[in-house]
Tab-separated table of C-alpha atoms and ligand atoms in Angstrom:
chain	number	residue	atom	x	y	z
A	1	UNK	CA	139.619	155.955	133.636
A	2	UNK	CA	142.873	156.147	135.468
A	3	UNK	CA	144.673	153.953	132.954
A	4	UNK	CA	148.274	154.813	132.487
A	5	UNK	CA	148.504	157.750	134.851
A	6	UNK	CA	149.997	155.934	137.782
A	7	UNK	CA	152.228	153.990	135.526
A	8	UNK	CA	153.478	157.060	133.721
A	9	UNK	CA	154.184	158.682	137.064
A	10	UNK	CA	156.007	155.599	138.286
A	11	UNK	CA	158.158	155.466	135.170
A	12	UNK	CA	158.896	159.170	135.172
A	13	UNK	CA	159.844	159.186	138.830
A	14	UNK	CA	161.930	156.067	138.448
A	15	UNK	CA	160.037	154.435	141.277
A	16	UNK	CA	159.012	151.325	139.431
A	17	UNK	CA	159.668	148.513	141.927
A	18	UNK	CA	161.883	145.553	141.113
A	19	UNK	CA	159.339	143.255	142.638
A	20	UNK	CA	155.804	143.294	143.950
A	21	UNK	CA	154.214	141.435	146.827
A	22	UNK	CA	150.864	139.732	146.670
A	23	UNK	CA	149.690	139.697	150.263
A	24	UNK	CA	146.911	137.123	150.270
A	25	UNK	CA	144.961	135.892	153.248
A	26	UNK	CA	147.031	132.704	153.181
A	27	UNK	CA	150.456	134.226	152.856
A	28	UNK	CA	152.680	136.415	150.753
A	29	UNK	CA	154.216	135.860	147.357
A	30	UNK	CA	156.892	138.021	145.765
A	31	UNK	CA	157.072	138.458	142.027
A	32	UNK	CA	159.743	140.078	139.890
A	33	UNK	CA	158.786	143.026	137.688
A	34	UNK	CA	160.344	142.662	134.230
A	35	UNK	CA	160.397	144.900	131.216
A	36	UNK	CA	158.959	143.613	127.977
A	37	UNK	CA	160.427	144.179	124.510
A	38	UNK	CA	158.841	147.626	124.339
A	39	UNK	CA	160.160	148.611	127.756
A	40	UNK	CA	156.869	148.283	129.612
A	41	UNK	CA	156.793	146.587	133.009
A	42	UNK	CA	155.209	143.154	133.088
A	43	UNK	CA	154.743	140.252	135.487
A	44	UNK	CA	154.827	136.547	134.717
A	45	UNK	CA	151.174	135.547	134.570
A	46	UNK	CA	151.556	132.037	135.979
A	47	UNK	CA	152.795	132.821	139.514
A	48	UNK	CA	150.720	136.010	139.666
A	49	UNK	CA	147.479	134.221	138.917
A	50	UNK	CA	148.360	131.359	141.247
A	51	UNK	CA	148.949	133.884	144.035
A	52	UNK	CA	145.568	135.451	143.337
A	53	UNK	CA	143.916	132.027	143.175
A	54	UNK	CA	142.690	132.872	139.718
A	55	UNK	CA	142.661	131.095	136.393
A	56	UNK	CA	144.076	131.834	132.986
A	57	UNK	CA	143.121	130.553	129.573
A	58	UNK	CA	144.598	131.370	126.177
A	59	UNK	CA	142.237	130.963	123.278
A	60	UNK	CA	143.010	130.531	119.627
A	61	UNK	CA	142.080	134.098	118.725
A	62	UNK	CA	144.966	135.489	120.759
A	63	UNK	CA	142.959	136.521	123.759
A	64	UNK	CA	144.155	135.611	127.237
A	65	UNK	CA	141.344	135.366	129.718
A	66	UNK	CA	142.348	135.898	133.323
A	67	UNK	CA	139.694	135.204	135.923
A	68	UNK	CA	140.277	136.767	139.318
A	69	UNK	CA	137.652	136.619	142.007
A	70	UNK	CA	135.358	135.166	139.325
A	71	UNK	CA	135.683	138.280	137.192
A	72	UNK	CA	137.048	137.698	133.691
A	73	UNK	CA	139.624	140.145	132.347
A	74	UNK	CA	140.520	139.515	128.737
A	75	UNK	CA	143.840	140.655	127.314
A	76	UNK	CA	144.567	140.890	123.616
A	77	UNK	CA	148.037	139.369	123.408
A	78	UNK	CA	150.446	141.729	121.670
A	79	UNK	CA	148.138	144.746	121.687
A	80	UNK	CA	147.673	147.265	124.510
A	81	UNK	CA	144.006	146.454	125.044
A	82	UNK	CA	141.917	144.575	127.531
A	83	UNK	CA	138.253	143.841	127.874
A	84	UNK	CA	136.222	143.900	131.027
A	85	UNK	CA	132.456	143.666	131.324
A	86	UNK	CA	131.957	143.985	127.565
A	87	UNK	CA	134.080	147.107	127.326
A	88	UNK	CA	137.297	147.346	125.421
A	89	UNK	CA	139.839	149.504	127.246
A	90	UNK	CA	143.375	150.736	126.564
A	91	UNK	CA	146.510	149.667	128.395
A	92	UNK	CA	149.885	151.356	128.596
A	93	UNK	CA	151.605	148.155	127.464
A	94	UNK	CA	150.406	144.845	126.066
A	95	UNK	CA	150.092	141.352	127.458
A	96	UNK	CA	152.739	139.283	125.732
A	97	UNK	CA	153.956	135.753	125.183
A	98	UNK	CA	157.628	134.941	125.617
A	99	UNK	CA	158.929	131.375	125.420
A	100	UNK	CA	155.404	130.032	125.896
A	101	UNK	CA	154.901	132.046	129.061
A	102	UNK	CA	152.269	134.716	129.318
A	103	UNK	CA	153.228	138.086	130.775
A	104	UNK	CA	150.663	140.594	131.995
A	105	UNK	CA	151.110	144.347	132.265
A	106	UNK	CA	152.178	145.640	135.679
A	107	UNK	CA	149.209	147.974	135.319
A	108	UNK	CA	146.959	144.959	135.937
A	109	UNK	CA	147.857	144.711	139.622
A	110	UNK	CA	148.711	148.374	140.189
A	111	UNK	CA	145.522	149.795	138.683
A	112	UNK	CA	143.061	147.404	137.164
A	113	UNK	CA	142.554	144.898	139.970
A	114	UNK	CA	142.330	147.545	142.719
A	115	UNK	CA	139.956	149.558	140.525
A	116	UNK	CA	137.491	146.807	139.631
A	117	UNK	CA	137.970	144.517	142.616
A	118	UNK	CA	138.376	147.245	145.205
A	119	UNK	CA	136.148	145.426	147.668
A	120	UNK	CA	138.657	142.600	147.729
A	121	UNK	CA	142.089	144.080	146.928
A	122	UNK	CA	143.932	147.265	147.776
A	123	UNK	CA	147.104	148.434	146.057
A	124	UNK	CA	149.772	149.862	148.333
A	125	UNK	CA	151.899	151.810	145.860
A	126	UNK	CA	154.655	152.708	148.313
A	127	UNK	CA	155.220	149.118	149.385
A	128	UNK	CA	154.357	147.726	145.926
A	129	UNK	CA	151.935	145.377	147.625
A	130	UNK	CA	148.588	144.089	146.456
A	131	UNK	CA	146.777	143.363	149.680
A	132	UNK	CA	143.798	141.041	149.899
A	133	UNK	CA	141.258	142.429	152.338
A	134	UNK	CA	139.838	140.457	155.219
A	135	UNK	CA	136.215	139.946	156.143
A	136	UNK	CA	135.012	139.289	152.608
A	137	UNK	CA	132.572	136.553	151.782
A	138	UNK	CA	135.133	134.411	150.071
A	139	UNK	CA	133.958	131.087	151.452
A	140	UNK	CA	131.662	129.066	149.268
A	141	UNK	CA	128.881	129.365	151.803
A	142	UNK	CA	129.350	133.103	151.941
A	143	UNK	CA	129.219	133.329	148.181
A	144	UNK	CA	126.047	131.305	147.981
A	145	UNK	CA	124.437	133.575	150.554
A	146	UNK	CA	125.583	136.674	148.691
A	147	UNK	CA	124.323	135.480	145.318
A	148	UNK	CA	121.057	137.087	144.324
A	149	UNK	CA	118.036	134.862	143.842
A	150	UNK	CA	117.698	133.512	140.343
A	151	UNK	CA	114.564	133.750	138.266
A	152	UNK	CA	112.551	130.554	137.686
A	153	UNK	CA	114.210	130.172	134.261
A	154	UNK	CA	117.661	130.228	135.886
A	155	UNK	CA	118.568	133.745	134.793
A	156	UNK	CA	119.840	136.351	137.177
A	157	UNK	CA	117.604	139.395	137.405
A	158	UNK	CA	118.642	142.683	135.823
A	159	UNK	CA	119.018	141.869	132.136
A	160	UNK	CA	117.794	144.495	129.697
A	161	UNK	CA	117.078	144.010	126.009
A	162	UNK	CA	116.383	146.778	123.512
A	163	UNK	CA	113.708	145.954	120.944
A	164	UNK	CA	113.728	147.958	117.751
A	165	UNK	CA	110.564	147.626	115.640
A	166	UNK	CA	111.846	148.643	112.197
A	167	UNK	CA	110.670	151.807	110.395
A	168	UNK	CA	107.727	153.923	111.625
A	169	UNK	CA	106.102	157.293	111.036
A	170	UNK	CA	106.695	158.643	107.545
A	171	UNK	CA	108.860	155.598	106.812
A	172	UNK	CA	106.351	152.769	106.266
A	173	UNK	CA	108.994	150.161	105.469
A	174	UNK	CA	108.072	147.868	102.647
A	175	UNK	CA	104.518	148.293	101.364
A	176	UNK	CA	103.301	144.792	102.206
A	177	UNK	CA	102.015	143.381	98.925
A	178	UNK	CA	100.219	140.475	100.612
A	179	UNK	CA	99.334	142.268	103.831
A	180	UNK	CA	95.754	143.366	104.549
A	181	UNK	CA	94.912	146.738	103.051
A	182	UNK	CA	96.690	149.622	104.779
A	183	UNK	CA	99.172	147.395	106.600
A	184	UNK	CA	102.842	148.030	105.939
A	185	UNK	CA	106.060	146.639	107.360
A	186	UNK	CA	106.124	149.280	110.113
A	187	UNK	CA	102.866	148.028	111.677
A	188	UNK	CA	103.944	144.382	111.653
A	189	UNK	CA	107.322	145.113	113.226
A	190	UNK	CA	105.616	147.126	115.969
A	191	UNK	CA	103.006	144.424	116.643
A	192	UNK	CA	105.656	141.707	116.946
A	193	UNK	CA	107.915	144.063	118.909
A	194	UNK	CA	105.236	144.752	121.508
A	195	UNK	CA	104.479	141.036	121.801
A	196	UNK	CA	108.190	140.339	122.220
A	197	UNK	CA	108.297	142.953	124.971
A	198	UNK	CA	105.521	141.114	126.830
A	199	UNK	CA	107.214	137.747	126.381
A	200	UNK	CA	110.563	139.040	127.664
A	201	UNK	CA	108.973	140.727	130.672
A	202	UNK	CA	107.206	137.485	131.474
A	203	UNK	CA	110.649	135.865	131.522
A	204	UNK	CA	111.994	138.445	133.968
A	205	UNK	CA	113.956	140.462	131.396
A	206	UNK	CA	113.763	144.250	131.315
A	207	UNK	CA	112.866	145.840	127.977
A	208	UNK	CA	113.580	149.121	126.318
A	209	UNK	CA	111.735	149.938	123.075
A	210	UNK	CA	113.109	152.248	120.405
A	211	UNK	CA	109.477	153.056	119.655
A	212	UNK	CA	106.070	151.994	120.974
A	213	UNK	CA	104.010	154.060	118.568
A	214	UNK	CA	103.960	154.850	114.868
A	215	UNK	CA	106.884	157.215	114.925
A	216	UNK	CA	110.166	157.563	113.074
A	217	UNK	CA	113.415	157.076	114.974
A	218	UNK	CA	116.547	157.849	112.982
A	219	UNK	CA	118.523	154.732	112.093
A	220	UNK	CA	121.674	156.140	113.620
A	221	UNK	CA	119.873	156.780	116.899
A	222	UNK	CA	118.248	153.383	117.312
A	223	UNK	CA	121.379	151.575	118.436
A	224	UNK	CA	121.941	154.287	121.044
A	225	UNK	CA	119.106	152.775	123.028
A	226	UNK	CA	121.424	149.893	123.824
A	227	UNK	CA	124.600	151.058	125.506
A	228	UNK	CA	125.775	150.662	129.082
A	229	UNK	CA	122.815	149.157	130.885
A	230	UNK	CA	121.611	147.016	128.026
A	231	UNK	CA	122.548	143.450	127.142
A	232	UNK	CA	121.257	143.033	123.609
A	233	UNK	CA	119.772	144.880	120.690
A	234	UNK	CA	117.132	143.186	118.525
A	235	UNK	CA	115.804	144.874	115.398
A	236	UNK	CA	112.677	143.453	113.735
A	237	UNK	CA	111.894	143.731	110.032
A	238	UNK	CA	109.902	142.253	107.157
A	239	UNK	CA	111.541	141.421	103.857
A	240	UNK	CA	110.237	142.040	100.346
A	241	UNK	CA	111.388	141.612	96.781
A	242	UNK	CA	111.127	143.868	93.796
A	243	UNK	CA	108.607	142.834	91.166
A	244	UNK	CA	110.153	140.286	88.832
A	245	UNK	CA	109.318	136.868	87.494
A	246	UNK	CA	108.393	134.456	90.287
A	247	UNK	CA	109.133	136.968	93.057
A	248	UNK	CA	106.030	136.068	95.049
A	249	UNK	CA	107.276	132.497	95.475
A	250	UNK	CA	110.211	133.456	97.692
A	251	UNK	CA	109.389	133.218	101.369
A	252	UNK	CA	111.037	132.559	104.710
A	253	UNK	CA	112.942	134.237	107.518
A	254	UNK	CA	116.550	135.017	108.248
A	255	UNK	CA	118.579	136.592	111.035
A	256	UNK	CA	121.442	138.973	110.425
A	257	UNK	CA	124.296	140.159	112.516
A	258	UNK	CA	126.483	143.095	111.652
A	259	UNK	CA	129.398	142.493	109.337
A	260	UNK	CA	130.315	143.224	105.768
A	261	UNK	CA	127.693	141.675	103.520
A	262	UNK	CA	128.883	138.238	102.404
A	263	UNK	CA	126.460	137.682	99.537
A	264	UNK	CA	124.666	139.765	96.981
A	265	UNK	CA	121.319	139.003	98.569
A	266	UNK	CA	122.528	140.025	102.034
A	267	UNK	CA	123.831	143.254	100.527
A	268	UNK	CA	120.439	143.821	98.914
A	269	UNK	CA	118.596	143.428	102.232
A	270	UNK	CA	121.044	145.737	103.997
A	271	UNK	CA	120.715	148.308	101.251
A	272	UNK	CA	116.924	148.158	101.505
A	273	UNK	CA	116.865	148.616	105.277
A	274	UNK	CA	119.567	151.288	105.232
A	275	UNK	CA	117.546	153.114	102.621
A	276	UNK	CA	115.259	154.340	105.415
A	277	UNK	CA	117.899	157.016	106.028
A	278	UNK	CA	116.354	159.019	103.197
A	279	UNK	CA	113.282	159.653	105.348
A	280	UNK	CA	115.435	161.365	107.934
A	281	UNK	CA	117.706	163.884	106.300
A	282	UNK	CA	117.678	163.309	102.581
A	283	UNK	CA	121.170	161.828	102.920
A	284	UNK	CA	122.425	159.360	100.387
A	285	UNK	CA	122.309	156.073	102.310
A	286	UNK	CA	125.324	154.624	100.513
A	287	UNK	CA	127.348	157.520	101.952
A	288	UNK	CA	126.085	157.014	105.460
A	289	UNK	CA	127.093	153.370	105.566
A	290	UNK	CA	130.644	154.367	104.695
A	291	UNK	CA	131.635	154.532	108.343
A	292	UNK	CA	131.082	150.819	108.659
A	293	UNK	CA	134.695	149.848	108.168
A	294	UNK	CA	135.819	151.742	111.195
A	295	UNK	CA	133.025	150.440	113.387
A	296	UNK	CA	133.621	146.913	112.192
A	297	UNK	CA	137.219	146.985	113.343
A	298	UNK	CA	136.062	148.067	116.734
A	299	UNK	CA	133.413	145.367	116.825
A	300	UNK	CA	135.782	142.635	115.758
A	301	UNK	CA	138.076	143.521	118.599
A	302	UNK	CA	135.483	143.683	121.280
A	303	UNK	CA	133.907	140.419	120.281
A	304	UNK	CA	130.432	141.708	119.690
A	305	UNK	CA	130.585	139.929	116.391
A	306	UNK	CA	131.021	136.536	117.932
A	307	UNK	CA	128.323	137.219	120.509
A	308	UNK	CA	125.991	138.668	117.889
A	309	UNK	CA	126.520	135.662	115.657
A	310	UNK	CA	125.652	133.312	118.511
A	311	UNK	CA	122.506	135.250	119.363
A	312	UNK	CA	121.500	135.271	115.685
A	313	UNK	CA	121.974	131.522	115.518
A	314	UNK	CA	119.747	130.903	118.555
A	315	UNK	CA	117.036	133.278	117.314
A	316	UNK	CA	117.057	131.705	113.861
A	317	UNK	CA	116.837	128.228	115.381
A	318	UNK	CA	113.950	129.371	117.595
A	319	UNK	CA	112.032	130.763	114.634
A	320	UNK	CA	112.554	127.481	112.776
A	321	UNK	CA	110.329	125.870	115.373
A	322	UNK	CA	107.342	128.142	114.737
A	323	UNK	CA	107.626	129.631	111.249
A	324	UNK	CA	105.850	127.930	108.336
A	325	UNK	CA	108.276	129.393	105.784
A	326	UNK	CA	111.761	128.346	104.821
A	327	UNK	CA	114.691	128.981	107.151
A	328	UNK	CA	117.053	131.123	105.105
A	329	UNK	CA	119.723	130.940	107.762
A	330	UNK	CA	121.995	133.278	109.705
A	331	UNK	CA	123.656	135.915	107.574
A	332	UNK	CA	125.932	138.860	107.925
A	333	UNK	CA	125.429	142.262	106.397
A	334	UNK	CA	126.172	145.889	107.078
A	335	UNK	CA	123.050	147.223	108.707
A	336	UNK	CA	123.367	150.787	109.773
A	337	UNK	CA	120.875	150.266	112.568
A	338	UNK	CA	123.215	147.740	114.175
A	339	UNK	CA	126.385	149.793	113.986
A	340	UNK	CA	125.565	152.147	116.807
A	341	UNK	CA	124.527	149.532	119.358
A	342	UNK	CA	127.333	149.015	121.839
A	343	UNK	CA	126.180	145.516	122.649
A	344	UNK	CA	125.583	142.330	120.672
A	345	UNK	CA	122.992	143.217	118.041
A	346	UNK	CA	120.923	141.317	115.516
A	347	UNK	CA	118.300	142.070	112.909
A	348	UNK	CA	115.563	139.550	112.119
A	349	UNK	CA	113.740	139.568	108.793
A	350	UNK	CA	110.598	137.742	109.866
A	351	UNK	CA	109.307	136.842	106.399
A	352	UNK	CA	108.419	138.211	102.973
A	353	UNK	CA	105.453	140.485	102.529
A	354	UNK	CA	105.719	139.710	98.815
A	355	UNK	CA	104.727	136.079	99.439
A	356	UNK	CA	101.057	135.247	100.121
A	357	UNK	CA	101.704	132.595	102.828
A	358	UNK	CA	104.294	134.718	104.630
A	359	UNK	CA	102.029	137.757	104.267
A	360	UNK	CA	99.237	135.910	106.066
A	361	UNK	CA	101.582	134.405	108.663
A	362	UNK	CA	103.147	137.775	109.513
A	363	UNK	CA	99.797	139.481	110.064
A	364	UNK	CA	98.113	136.696	112.046
A	365	UNK	CA	98.055	137.416	115.768
A	366	UNK	CA	98.696	133.837	116.855
A	367	UNK	CA	101.743	133.431	114.621
A	368	UNK	CA	103.049	136.853	115.676
A	369	UNK	CA	102.781	135.607	119.264
A	370	UNK	CA	104.595	132.375	118.551
A	371	UNK	CA	107.393	134.252	116.768
A	372	UNK	CA	107.713	136.610	119.745
A	373	UNK	CA	107.772	133.688	122.200
A	374	UNK	CA	110.426	131.835	120.200
A	375	UNK	CA	112.651	134.920	120.018
A	376	UNK	CA	112.214	135.477	123.762
A	377	UNK	CA	113.174	131.857	124.473
A	378	UNK	CA	116.246	132.229	122.270
A	379	UNK	CA	117.251	135.371	124.164
A	380	UNK	CA	116.898	133.566	127.508
A	381	UNK	CA	119.032	130.723	126.177
A	382	UNK	CA	121.658	133.183	124.975
A	383	UNK	CA	121.767	135.028	128.295
A	384	UNK	CA	121.990	131.784	130.286
A	385	UNK	CA	124.889	130.735	128.101
A	386	UNK	CA	126.510	134.114	128.587
A	387	UNK	CA	126.116	133.942	132.354
A	388	UNK	CA	127.626	130.463	132.431
A	389	UNK	CA	130.498	131.504	130.227
A	390	UNK	CA	131.490	134.602	132.147
A	391	UNK	CA	130.435	133.597	135.629
A	392	UNK	CA	130.418	137.325	136.369
A	393	UNK	CA	126.756	137.907	136.981
A	394	UNK	CA	126.674	134.986	139.391
A	395	UNK	CA	128.846	136.886	141.835
A	396	UNK	CA	127.083	140.139	142.382
A	397	UNK	CA	124.689	140.774	139.543
A	398	UNK	CA	126.955	143.706	138.777
A	399	UNK	CA	126.963	142.970	135.087
A	400	UNK	CA	124.019	144.596	133.373
B	1	ZN	ZN1	112.678	146.862	107.247
């Protein structure tokens, strides 16, 4: 976007103003422009946010959340980054703390607010004035009238979830020791995936499938189905164990979110699912997962981890209500399929095909349906929570 250009021009031309004016509908406020330790122009957050009738909150992880016009902008204190609408974006200079006061980059009022909130604010560069526009529905009544109708479950319309039924085509997934003859993991994940699609649609949520037939989609491509206009990515799988003493006794379900594997068992499951890469190009899967470190850093910054962990928790809890096997909990591991999704992403292992009870449960239509319904309910709960937390969708439904 335009980040930095105006600012660079202002600095080069020496036209950086000593103060800016916030021209609100109820009066004008003047604020001094200061330079931070690195020489970048900043404004004291307190008076700025008061003038914009916004709110600010510092959380323990060093993010400052600034809500203007009910839109949350999140600044990473000390780093030239901010987050808006689930996207992490660069800044010329960082938000900073000095003597317990928060300072925000000048760029926030000169570029970011006029860019994202252009229907409400205009930046007059010559006069260094941020002007609030008249005739907007800023009254409570106006807002209520402008808010789109909610679905019966309380969600705003427009959410989209990508469902990824694991494996497919020449990659059968695990062979399904206790599945009916000829049934492999890939069929079960597709059956549950299609049922989940129906359940989500019934709840007013749009669905994108990585596959609807018995076909192979490359692991690295699956996450690409969930980028801009997608809220969540849900990959479905069935677990299995290698033949060893007592291996058929292990059963149950677990939900993963992307992170470095914490335990040996989590690493084993990740390795097994990542192994599907060999069906695509003959690549060594351990090589392909090598890029994880880089992606993880990105994910940690943009908070997908926290969101993914929350979604995983709700899905796992939902499955606990319907599954006859043991709840093996929420876990983290490095799944390649999750690394390319640009939204919160989870992977559910719905049970063990190497256990007779799980094998029957996973291939019974009624239990497939109840698993799908519980996952759909968990997704609704997650999205409701997300809407409440951000308050963004409630304004215009602009968040997708
Ligand atoms: Zn699998």
